[in-house]
XYZ file of C-alpha atoms in Angstrom:
115
model
C 24.011 136.358 -95.691
C 27.532 136.733 -97.066
C 30.111 139.424 -96.392
C 32.520 140.580 -99.062
C 35.778 140.918 -97.186
C 38.288 141.921 -99.773
C 38.322 143.322 -103.230
C 41.372 145.244 -104.221
C 42.344 146.521 -107.588
C 45.761 148.079 -107.773
C 46.897 150.183 -110.693
C 50.604 150.680 -111.243
C 52.404 152.349 -114.109
C 55.640 150.795 -115.272
C 58.549 153.198 -115.793
C 56.385 156.151 -116.883
C 55.153 154.237 -119.923
C 51.465 154.320 -120.816
C 51.261 150.591 -120.292
C 49.462 149.605 -117.120
C 49.628 146.601 -114.925
C 46.490 145.527 -113.093
C 46.559 143.201 -110.146
C 43.136 141.984 -109.091
C 42.728 140.054 -105.899
C 40.006 137.502 -105.586
C 36.822 138.154 -103.625
C 36.483 136.120 -100.442
C 32.950 135.448 -99.223
C 32.253 134.058 -95.775
C 29.095 133.550 -93.795
C 28.187 136.093 -91.124
C 28.429 133.439 -88.410
C 31.957 132.522 -89.493
C 32.938 136.184 -89.643
C 31.628 136.771 -86.109
C 33.504 133.722 -84.834
C 36.711 135.012 -86.415
C 36.206 138.446 -84.885
C 35.554 136.954 -81.435
C 38.716 134.858 -81.606
C 40.737 137.840 -82.771
C 39.364 139.997 -79.946
C 40.261 137.295 -77.402
C 43.761 137.134 -78.864
C 44.146 140.936 -78.715
C 43.030 140.985 -75.070
C 45.507 138.251 -74.221
C 48.359 140.182 -75.848
C 47.364 143.340 -73.958
C 47.322 141.425 -70.682
C 50.795 140.019 -71.352
C 52.133 143.461 -72.222
C 50.722 145.108 -69.083
C 53.348 143.444 -66.914
C 56.210 144.641 -69.080
C 57.972 147.902 -68.306
C 57.814 149.800 -71.588
C 60.091 152.645 -70.585
C 63.844 152.708 -71.000
C 64.447 155.016 -68.040
C 66.469 152.380 -66.193
C 68.590 151.423 -69.225
C 71.921 153.034 -70.054
C 73.077 154.158 -73.491
C 76.612 154.153 -74.955
C 77.513 157.560 -73.561
C 76.366 156.640 -70.044
C 78.360 153.402 -70.025
C 81.494 155.066 -71.428
C 81.339 157.652 -68.637
C 80.661 155.075 -65.914
C 83.489 152.760 -67.021
C 85.762 155.616 -68.129
C 86.372 153.964 -71.515
C 86.203 155.006 -75.161
C 83.392 154.103 -77.551
C 85.780 151.755 -79.367
C 86.562 149.871 -76.132
C 82.840 149.638 -75.444
C 82.362 148.165 -78.917
C 85.077 145.603 -78.139
C 83.292 144.665 -74.904
C 80.118 144.060 -76.919
C 81.933 142.117 -79.634
C 83.723 139.731 -77.272
C 80.715 139.228 -74.975
C 82.148 141.054 -71.977
C 79.108 143.317 -71.799
C 75.559 142.249 -72.645
C 73.436 144.711 -74.580
C 70.093 145.193 -76.293
C 69.596 146.964 -79.587
C 66.391 148.869 -80.357
C 66.088 150.662 -83.698
C 69.870 150.784 -84.174
C 70.378 152.246 -80.686
C 72.246 150.186 -78.099
C 71.156 149.955 -74.454
C 72.663 148.268 -71.408
C 71.184 147.071 -68.136
C 72.799 148.720 -65.107
C 73.337 145.303 -63.495
C 75.332 144.151 -66.552
C 77.546 147.228 -66.271
C 78.032 146.437 -62.562
C 79.217 142.928 -63.508
C 81.828 144.431 -65.833
C 82.990 146.793 -63.085
C 83.367 143.814 -60.744
C 85.347 141.864 -63.377
C 87.639 144.824 -64.031
C 88.322 145.300 -60.305
C 89.303 141.628 -59.952
C 91.998 141.948 -62.632
């Protein structure tokens, strides 16, 4: 017994002209046993990823943002940018938003006190 996995026909109009462009993808047939084996391997992979992610803290409640760090260090946003640029302060960027670990900010405070 064979399974038809994919058959896609996409219709797109080019620049509002009555001409059409058809893209047909080929049909892929695989045996049921092969399909089941693929699904089992994928499920095992998904479970493994979930298990690895369980140990990770997904929240950012212990991270600091730009405003927090500027207030803690009593510096401007431009100075904070300079600290990032020259490697004085480590940071992580998520979706164009910058976050800092509190321990990295503590290291900067220690460095500044030594000067």
